[in-house]
Tab-separated table of C-alpha atoms in Angstrom:
chain	number	residue	atom	x	y	z
A	146	MET	CA	33.157	-41.097	-35.964
A	147	LYS	CA	29.929	-41.301	-34.194
A	148	PHE	CA	31.477	-39.994	-31.065
A	149	SER	CA	32.770	-36.882	-32.742
A	150	ARG	CA	29.383	-36.100	-34.339
A	151	LEU	CA	27.834	-36.580	-30.829
A	152	LEU	CA	30.244	-33.922	-29.517
A	153	SER	CA	29.462	-31.583	-32.106
A	154	VAL	CA	25.676	-31.730	-31.492
A	155	LEU	CA	25.973	-31.586	-27.631
A	156	PRO	CA	26.263	-27.786	-27.575
A	157	LEU	CA	23.119	-27.505	-29.431
A	158	LEU	CA	21.351	-29.775	-26.694
A	159	PHE	CA	22.676	-27.254	-23.959
A	160	LEU	CA	21.287	-24.208	-25.850
A	161	ALA	CA	17.837	-26.080	-26.336
A	162	GLY	CA	17.152	-25.414	-22.812
A	163	CYS	CA	17.842	-21.807	-23.059
A	164	ASN	CA	14.941	-19.333	-23.093
A	165	MET	CA	16.064	-16.854	-25.934
A	166	VAL	CA	13.577	-14.319	-24.604
A	167	VAL	CA	15.622	-11.302	-25.664
A	168	MET	CA	15.414	-12.521	-29.129
A	169	ALA	CA	11.640	-13.576	-29.010
A	170	PRO	CA	10.042	-10.708	-26.999
A	171	SER	CA	6.155	-10.246	-26.487
A	172	GLY	CA	6.276	-6.517	-26.316
A	173	ASP	CA	6.565	-3.899	-29.122
A	174	ILE	CA	9.413	-2.051	-27.444
A	175	ALA	CA	11.418	-5.280	-26.695
A	176	VAL	CA	10.645	-6.323	-30.576
A	177	GLN	CA	12.141	-2.905	-31.808
A	178	GLN	CA	15.299	-3.476	-29.511
A	179	ARG	CA	15.556	-6.991	-30.864
A	180	ASP	CA	15.550	-5.723	-34.378
A	181	LEU	CA	18.207	-3.023	-33.516
A	182	ILE	CA	20.417	-5.748	-32.316
A	183	VAL	CA	19.841	-7.900	-35.317
A	184	ILE	CA	20.471	-5.037	-37.787
A	185	SER	CA	23.599	-3.902	-35.849
A	186	THR	CA	24.955	-7.416	-35.920
A	187	VAL	CA	24.279	-7.946	-39.573
A	188	LEU	CA	26.215	-4.525	-40.448
A	189	MET	CA	29.118	-5.556	-38.437
A	190	LEU	CA	29.259	-8.919	-39.808
A	191	LEU	CA	29.482	-7.438	-43.282
A	192	ILE	CA	33.193	-6.366	-42.546
A	193	ILE	CA	33.982	-8.912	-39.942
A	194	ILE	CA	33.047	-12.121	-42.202
A	195	PRO	CA	35.155	-10.872	-45.283
A	196	VAL	CA	38.107	-10.053	-43.153
A	197	ILE	CA	38.199	-13.526	-41.490
A	198	PHE	CA	37.844	-15.154	-44.862
A	199	LEU	CA	40.540	-12.941	-46.622
A	200	THR	CA	42.765	-13.639	-43.454
A	201	LEU	CA	42.582	-17.494	-43.811
A	202	LEU	CA	42.740	-17.224	-47.858
A	203	PHE	CA	45.854	-15.096	-47.669
A	204	ALA	CA	47.348	-17.487	-45.026
A	205	TRP	CA	46.898	-20.357	-47.230
A	206	ARG	CA	47.565	-18.610	-50.620
A	207	TYR	CA	50.906	-17.260	-49.746
A	208	ARG	CA	52.208	-20.004	-47.522
A	209	HIS	CA	55.954	-20.760	-47.763
A	210	SER	CA	55.452	-23.849	-49.477
A	211	ASN	CA	53.263	-22.549	-52.240
A	212	THR	CA	55.934	-21.593	-54.725
A	213	ALA	CA	53.367	-20.782	-57.403
A	214	ALA	CA	52.198	-17.790	-55.684
A	215	THR	CA	53.407	-14.109	-56.628
A	216	TYR	CA	56.427	-13.066	-54.658
A	217	ALA	CA	56.814	-9.387	-54.362
A	218	PRO	CA	58.765	-8.270	-51.457
A	219	GLU	CA	59.031	-4.580	-52.544
A	220	TRP	CA	55.087	-4.134	-52.957
A	221	HIS	CA	53.785	-1.453	-50.725
A	222	HIS	CA	50.754	0.167	-52.260
A	223	SER	CA	47.591	-0.372	-54.085
A	224	THR	CA	45.123	2.574	-54.719
A	225	ARG	CA	42.238	0.111	-55.590
A	226	LEU	CA	42.990	-1.867	-52.507
A	227	GLU	CA	43.116	1.057	-50.357
A	228	ILE	CA	39.708	2.430	-51.661
A	229	VAL	CA	38.177	-1.084	-50.773
A	230	ILE	CA	39.877	-1.185	-47.339
A	231	TRP	CA	38.658	2.348	-46.262
A	232	ALA	CA	35.565	2.744	-48.161
A	233	ALA	CA	33.687	-0.491	-46.991
A	234	PRO	CA	34.070	0.095	-43.119
A	235	LEU	CA	33.253	3.911	-43.605
A	236	ALA	CA	29.863	2.977	-45.275
A	237	ILE	CA	29.020	0.323	-42.751
A	238	ILE	CA	29.923	2.898	-39.783
A	239	ILE	CA	27.552	5.490	-41.381
A	240	ALA	CA	24.867	3.068	-41.798
A	241	LEU	CA	25.175	1.853	-38.119
A	242	GLY	CA	25.529	5.336	-37.011
A	243	ALA	CA	22.198	6.522	-38.792
A	244	VAL	CA	20.512	3.480	-37.427
A	245	THR	CA	21.485	3.848	-33.907
A	246	TRP	CA	20.730	7.485	-33.852
A	247	ILE	CA	17.160	7.078	-35.075
A	248	SER	CA	16.731	4.157	-32.669
A	249	THR	CA	18.136	6.112	-29.823
A	250	HIS	CA	15.496	8.704	-30.093
A	251	LYS	CA	12.671	6.399	-31.274
A	252	LEU	CA	13.164	3.907	-28.324
A	253	ASP	CA	13.888	6.536	-25.557
A	254	PRO	CA	12.207	5.219	-22.500
A	255	TYR	CA	10.796	8.665	-21.534
A	256	ARG	CA	9.071	8.966	-24.894
A	257	PRO	CA	5.408	8.043	-24.847
A	258	LEU	CA	4.242	5.254	-27.181
A	259	ASP	CA	2.857	5.939	-30.591
A	260	ARG	CA	1.771	2.431	-31.473
A	261	LEU	CA	0.852	-0.883	-30.244
A	262	ASP	CA	3.026	-2.797	-32.601
A	263	ALA	CA	4.231	-2.255	-36.204
A	264	ALA	CA	0.748	-2.931	-37.753
A	265	ARG	CA	-1.508	-0.819	-35.185
A	266	ALA	CA	-1.437	2.731	-33.828
A	267	ILE	CA	-2.645	3.534	-30.373
A	268	PRO	CA	-6.396	4.234	-30.447
A	269	ALA	CA	-7.287	8.011	-29.637
A	270	ASP	CA	-9.378	7.037	-26.660
A	271	THR	CA	-6.858	4.914	-25.010
A	272	LYS	CA	-5.715	5.740	-21.238
A	273	PRO	CA	-2.314	4.310	-20.403
A	274	LEU	CA	-2.014	2.145	-17.358
A	275	THR	CA	0.274	4.034	-14.645
A	276	VAL	CA	2.380	1.787	-12.347
A	277	GLU	CA	4.722	3.228	-9.782
A	278	VAL	CA	7.664	0.885	-9.166
A	279	VAL	CA	9.854	0.811	-5.991
A	280	ALA	CA	12.973	-1.313	-5.726
A	281	LEU	CA	13.413	-2.481	-2.074
A	282	ASP	CA	15.779	-4.562	-0.378
A	283	TRP	CA	15.436	-7.343	-1.966
A	284	LYS	CA	12.020	-7.164	-3.355
A	285	TRP	CA	9.805	-5.033	-5.645
A	286	LEU	CA	6.841	-2.969	-4.776
A	287	PHE	CA	4.354	-2.016	-7.172
A	288	PHE	CA	1.664	0.830	-6.912
A	289	TYR	CA	-1.251	1.242	-9.115
A	290	PRO	CA	-2.426	4.742	-8.122
A	291	GLU	CA	-5.451	4.958	-10.327
A	292	LEU	CA	-6.728	1.662	-8.905
A	293	GLY	CA	-5.716	2.307	-5.372
A	294	ILE	CA	-3.857	-1.101	-4.883
A	295	ALA	CA	-0.333	-2.225	-4.493
A	296	THR	CA	1.564	-5.430	-4.743
A	297	VAL	CA	4.860	-7.070	-3.865
A	298	ASN	CA	6.887	-9.139	-6.409
A	299	GLU	CA	3.869	-9.551	-8.827
A	300	LEU	CA	2.830	-7.150	-11.563
A	301	ALA	CA	0.157	-7.460	-14.186
A	302	ALA	CA	-1.246	-5.464	-17.187
A	303	PRO	CA	-3.715	-5.877	-20.033
A	304	VAL	CA	-2.569	-6.837	-23.411
A	305	ASP	CA	-2.193	-3.917	-25.920
A	306	MET	CA	-2.587	-1.281	-23.249
A	307	PRO	CA	0.204	1.271	-22.935
A	308	ILE	CA	1.907	1.074	-19.673
A	309	ASN	CA	3.557	4.213	-18.077
A	310	PHE	CA	6.205	3.006	-15.435
A	311	LYS	CA	7.558	5.433	-12.816
A	312	ILE	CA	10.532	3.848	-11.188
A	313	THR	CA	12.489	4.702	-8.012
A	314	ALA	CA	14.343	2.933	-5.221
A	315	SER	CA	14.371	3.090	-1.339
A	316	SER	CA	18.082	2.705	-0.529
A	317	VAL	CA	20.419	1.642	-3.295
A	318	MET	CA	20.519	1.485	-7.028
A	319	ASN	CA	18.805	-1.445	-8.745
A	320	SER	CA	17.626	-2.013	-12.377
A	321	PHE	CA	14.002	-2.768	-13.475
A	322	TYR	CA	14.171	-5.370	-16.297
A	323	ILE	CA	11.449	-7.397	-17.845
A	324	PRO	CA	13.069	-8.908	-21.030
A	325	ALA	CA	9.986	-9.663	-22.817
A	326	LEU	CA	8.607	-6.210	-22.373
A	327	ALA	CA	11.392	-3.699	-22.788
A	328	GLY	CA	15.108	-2.889	-21.830
A	329	GLN	CA	16.213	-2.308	-18.409
A	330	ILE	CA	15.820	1.023	-16.622
A	331	TYR	CA	17.775	1.997	-13.626
A	332	ALA	CA	15.956	2.593	-10.127
A	333	MET	CA	17.846	4.945	-7.892
A	334	PRO	CA	16.911	6.463	-4.407
A	335	GLY	CA	15.769	10.121	-4.543
A	336	MET	CA	15.158	9.960	-8.297
A	337	GLU	CA	12.408	8.927	-10.660
A	338	THR	CA	13.213	7.289	-13.949
A	339	LYS	CA	10.510	6.516	-16.492
A	340	LEU	CA	9.598	3.707	-18.894
A	341	HIS	CA	6.795	3.433	-21.501
A	342	ALA	CA	5.866	-0.100	-22.743
A	343	VAL	CA	3.267	-2.300	-23.929
A	344	ILE	CA	2.759	-6.227	-23.832
A	345	ASN	CA	1.130	-7.643	-26.858
A	346	LYS	CA	0.782	-11.353	-25.910
A	347	GLU	CA	-0.819	-13.129	-23.122
A	348	GLY	CA	1.571	-14.941	-20.779
A	349	GLU	CA	3.634	-15.051	-17.642
A	350	TYR	CA	6.960	-13.423	-18.064
A	351	GLU	CA	10.172	-13.070	-15.683
A	352	GLY	CA	11.202	-9.907	-14.321
A	353	PHE	CA	14.350	-9.069	-11.889
A	354	SER	CA	16.934	-6.699	-10.967
A	355	ALA	CA	19.736	-6.462	-13.523
A	356	ASN	CA	22.050	-4.412	-11.062
A	357	TYR	CA	23.815	-6.043	-8.222
A	358	SER	CA	22.609	-4.617	-5.071
A	359	GLY	CA	23.490	-6.915	-2.112
A	360	SER	CA	23.238	-10.321	-0.718
A	361	GLY	CA	19.568	-10.820	-1.789
A	362	PHE	CA	19.969	-9.829	-5.375
A	363	SER	CA	19.843	-13.088	-6.847
A	364	HIS	CA	16.197	-13.562	-5.468
A	365	MET	CA	14.991	-10.031	-6.376
A	366	ARG	CA	12.536	-11.467	-9.011
A	367	PHE	CA	8.931	-11.107	-9.717
A	368	LYS	CA	6.293	-12.334	-12.243
A	369	PHE	CA	4.768	-9.978	-14.888
A	370	HIS	CA	1.361	-11.300	-16.153
A	371	GLY	CA	0.083	-10.210	-19.563
A	372	LEU	CA	-3.690	-10.585	-19.352
A	373	THR	CA	-6.828	-9.941	-21.235
A	374	ARG	CA	-8.853	-6.971	-20.169
A	375	GLU	CA	-11.378	-9.510	-18.257
A	376	GLY	CA	-8.340	-11.286	-16.824
A	377	PHE	CA	-6.891	-8.115	-15.486
A	378	ASP	CA	-10.088	-6.979	-14.040
A	379	ALA	CA	-10.408	-10.312	-12.220
A	380	TRP	CA	-6.712	-9.828	-10.995
A	381	VAL	CA	-7.559	-6.554	-9.694
A	382	ALA	CA	-10.526	-7.887	-8.037
A	383	LYS	CA	-8.545	-10.631	-6.343
A	384	VAL	CA	-5.914	-8.077	-4.948
A	385	LYS	CA	-8.748	-6.075	-3.386
A	386	GLU	CA	-10.214	-9.113	-1.910
A	387	GLN	CA	-7.228	-10.712	-0.411
A	388	GLY	CA	-5.159	-7.755	0.213
A	389	THR	CA	-4.394	-5.724	3.431
A	390	MET	CA	-3.805	-1.859	3.826
A	391	LEU	CA	-0.385	-0.493	3.027
A	392	ASN	CA	0.240	2.523	5.437
A	393	ARG	CA	3.224	4.119	6.516
A	394	ASP	CA	3.724	1.635	9.370
A	395	ALA	CA	3.369	-1.434	7.153
A	396	TYR	CA	5.729	0.097	4.550
A	397	LEU	CA	8.324	0.643	7.159
A	398	LYS	CA	8.241	-2.944	8.071
A	399	LEU	CA	8.228	-4.204	4.471
A	400	GLU	CA	11.154	-1.744	3.622
A	401	LYS	CA	13.461	-3.690	5.899
A	402	PRO	CA	15.901	-5.989	4.130
A	403	SER	CA	14.565	-9.441	3.444
A	404	GLU	CA	15.141	-12.331	0.924
A	405	LYS	CA	12.709	-14.518	-1.147
A	406	GLU	CA	9.878	-12.268	-0.135
A	407	PRO	CA	6.570	-14.091	-1.046
A	408	VAL	CA	3.830	-12.394	-3.324
A	409	ARG	CA	1.837	-9.744	-1.217
A	410	TYR	CA	-1.446	-7.912	-2.165
A	411	TYR	CA	-2.627	-4.556	-0.769
A	412	ALA	CA	-6.268	-3.520	-1.130
A	413	GLY	CA	-5.339	-0.169	-0.514
A	414	ALA	CA	-2.178	2.215	0.053
A	415	ASP	CA	-1.746	5.704	1.279
A	416	ALA	CA	-2.170	8.054	-1.577
A	417	ASP	CA	1.103	9.915	-0.892
A	418	LEU	CA	3.257	7.065	-0.016
A	419	TYR	CA	5.021	6.774	-3.400
A	420	ASP	CA	5.789	10.463	-3.378
A	421	ALA	CA	7.214	10.018	0.229
A	422	ILE	CA	9.405	7.178	-0.865
A	423	LEU	CA	10.678	9.143	-3.900
A	424	ASN	CA	11.302	12.093	-1.701
A	425	MET	CA	13.086	9.803	1.092
A	426	CYS	CA	10.624	10.990	3.856
A	427	ALA	CA	8.583	7.924	4.391
A	428	THR	CA	9.743	7.825	8.066
A	429	PRO	CA	7.518	10.299	10.066
A	430	GLY	CA	9.099	13.400	11.134
A	431	LYS	CA	11.712	13.462	8.358
A	432	MET	CA	11.843	16.296	5.988
A	433	CYS	CA	10.999	15.495	2.304
A	434	MET	CA	13.723	16.015	-0.283
A	435	ASN	CA	11.599	18.314	-2.368
A	436	GLU	CA	10.818	20.514	0.557
A	437	MET	CA	14.646	20.823	1.270
A	438	MET	CA	15.154	21.731	-2.339
A	439	HIS	CA	12.608	24.331	-2.143
A	440	ILE	CA	14.279	25.902	0.877
A	441	ASP	CA	17.596	25.768	-1.020
A	442	MET	CA	16.051	27.411	-4.140
A	443	THR	CA	14.572	30.417	-1.932
A	444	GLY	CA	18.123	31.103	-0.459
A	445	GLY	CA	18.478	28.488	2.396
A	446	GLY	CA	16.954	27.834	5.621
A	447	GLY	CA	17.217	30.571	8.288
A	448	LYS	CA	18.506	33.155	5.876
A	449	GLU	CA	16.403	35.814	7.284
A	450	SER	CA	17.182	35.101	10.793
A	451	ALA	CA	20.877	35.424	9.763
A	452	GLU	CA	20.292	38.916	8.203
A	453	ASN	CA	18.580	40.209	11.471
A	454	ARG	CA	21.443	38.820	13.413
A	455	ASP	CA	24.120	40.552	11.331
A	456	LYS	CA	22.161	43.827	11.550
A	457	LEU	CA	21.692	43.417	15.361
A	458	GLN	CA	25.411	42.749	15.858
A	459	TYR	CA	26.221	45.886	13.698
A	460	ASP	CA	23.919	48.076	15.667
A	461	ASN	CA	25.343	46.819	18.991
A	462	ARG	CA	28.917	47.276	17.616
A	463	HIS	CA	28.353	50.874	16.858
A	464	ALA	CA	26.001	52.035	19.685
A	465	ASP	CA	28.726	53.598	21.730
A	466	GLU	CA	29.931	55.604	18.602
A	467	GLY	CA	26.527	57.112	17.910
A	468	ILE	CA	26.555	55.587	14.408
A	469	VAL	CA	23.115	54.436	12.938
A	470	ALA	CA	23.202	51.860	10.256
A	471	PRO	CA	21.939	52.902	6.902
A	472	ALA	CA	18.412	51.565	6.073
A	473	ALA	CA	19.919	49.686	3.196
A	474	THR	CA	22.932	48.197	5.224
A	475	VAL	CA	21.379	44.592	5.086
A	476	PRO	CA	19.633	44.099	1.895
A	477	ALA	CA	17.426	41.070	0.987
A	478	THR	CA	20.218	39.419	-0.791
A	479	GLY	CA	22.414	39.391	2.424
A	480	ALA	CA	25.260	41.605	0.845
A	481	PRO	CA	26.000	45.107	2.282
A	482	ALA	CA	24.677	47.993	0.154
A	483	ARG	CA	26.388	51.038	-0.678
A	484	SER	CA	25.377	53.937	1.392
A	485	GLU	CA	26.189	57.637	1.144
A	486	PRO	CA	29.692	58.572	2.034
A	487	ALA	CA	30.248	59.459	5.770
A	488	LYS	CA	30.943	63.163	6.670
A	489	SER	CA	33.706	64.376	9.175
A	490	SER	CA	33.006	66.740	11.991
A	491	ASP	CA	33.507	69.886	9.585
A	492	GLY	CA	30.899	68.547	7.094
A	493	ASN	CA	33.411	67.506	4.457
A	494	SER	CA	32.697	64.159	2.833
A	495	MET	CA	35.148	61.266	2.689
A	496	GLN	CA	34.933	59.467	-0.613
A	497	HIS	CA	36.198	55.999	-1.283
A	498	ASP	CA	38.830	56.243	-3.930
A	499	MET	CA	40.869	52.970	-3.970
A	500	PRO	CA	41.717	51.528	-7.457
A	501	GLY	CA	39.726	48.443	-7.914
A	502	MET	CA	37.705	48.639	-4.750
A	503	GLN	CA	34.984	51.071	-5.759
A	504	GLY	CA	31.568	50.449	-4.399
A	505	MET	CA	33.145	48.832	-1.304
A	506	PRO	CA	32.463	50.747	1.652
A	507	GLY	CA	34.840	50.962	4.567
A	508	MET	CA	38.015	50.499	2.288
A	509	ASP	CA	40.906	53.230	1.849
A	510	MET	CA	39.334	56.708	2.031
A	511	GLN	CA	40.325	60.343	1.001
A	512	HIS	CA	39.878	63.433	2.840
A	513	ASP	CA	41.015	66.692	1.201
A	514	GLY	CA	42.963	64.819	-1.207
A	515	HIS	CA	44.942	62.862	1.365
A	516	SER	CA	44.801	58.999	1.372
A	517	MET	CA	43.826	57.591	4.490
A	518	PRO	CA	44.392	53.738	4.153
A	519	GLY	CA	43.259	51.141	6.652
A	520	MET	CA	40.791	53.195	8.346
A	521	ASN	CA	38.045	50.615	8.082
A	522	ASN	CA	39.541	47.439	6.654
A	523	GLY	CA	36.269	46.353	5.099
A	524	ALA	CA	35.102	45.104	8.526
A	525	ASP	CA	32.067	47.177	8.734
A	526	PRO	CA	29.429	47.734	6.069
A	527	ALA	CA	29.234	51.612	6.599
A	528	PRO	CA	32.280	53.954	6.890
A	529	ALA	CA	33.564	55.220	10.052
A	530	GLN	CA	33.297	58.706	11.279
A	531	LEU	CA	36.536	60.722	11.493
A	532	ASN	CA	37.438	64.067	13.082
A	533	ASN	CA	39.171	66.566	10.783
A	534	ASN	CA	41.890	68.370	12.879
A	535	ASN	CA	43.643	69.954	9.967
């Protein structure tokens, strides 16, 4: 008897060593996410528990050995039972959907905070702390652009101060996650995601990558310190005192894959280094992604050269025939422009009159009402000259 009791208590002993940080967070966003989990679970249990209970009850009540139970093999319908079966789950689904819809918008990671916690709004003169996060292989790099410092595998923020995270990655996708602060947000190369959060209690919290990214993934962890304003100022002073300079060369060395990277401090960092990492051009001489996209948006690299080349080829091709390209032959859009119809040697105009091909020079032409297909075949942007010997 004592042995069976010990076995029943054993699972609780194992659970005692677990840190249920998700259910006991220290940041307001994580608290609201915890509440959403609890509400959703309770709503679903409202139907799950009765179903389990009734399943066991029916199995016992209508067992084969219970001859006192009602036996109705021809029974097939009950309106009252159908109403209960369908109305209860429908009500729960509606309630769950409403809660989820509201929470999805309210807890949008891109949405700036509107409160410090359930009882306090953000003071009007509060300036958020901006932190730029870079997921490297296999470590975390944090920039504090307003303070001019950077750290590796250590993050700190004052209690009750909104934090604006800007998150990206250098090579592969990771997931930035501090369970006590807020939910996980993906870090992707060439893209920037955002997270707004606040820590409400002092303490040291665990942060890590929640997305597998290679052999060093299990050690891709960091410490997040929730500090008082005075404690945060002292931490910043320590970083500036002990740190070195993070320039392009130092970053390129840091970017190389490494495991179990120790905490590092940088007293200063290149002002444009995070933007270079985000645009995948930290390596000197490499074109930045935003520059490349700007070129694509304006029509692509070398477009003007290509237009000039096409015009030159056209002029050379027709130089022996004495044909001069119309001024609008090569417009800014790169497409041949429609010019006036060409004239034959007797001055009669030749009009393009092929069904469905109007406005396309060089296709089938008519002269004196006679169709002349295939004279140009669409190869040249201007119609060819013809001699009329009729």
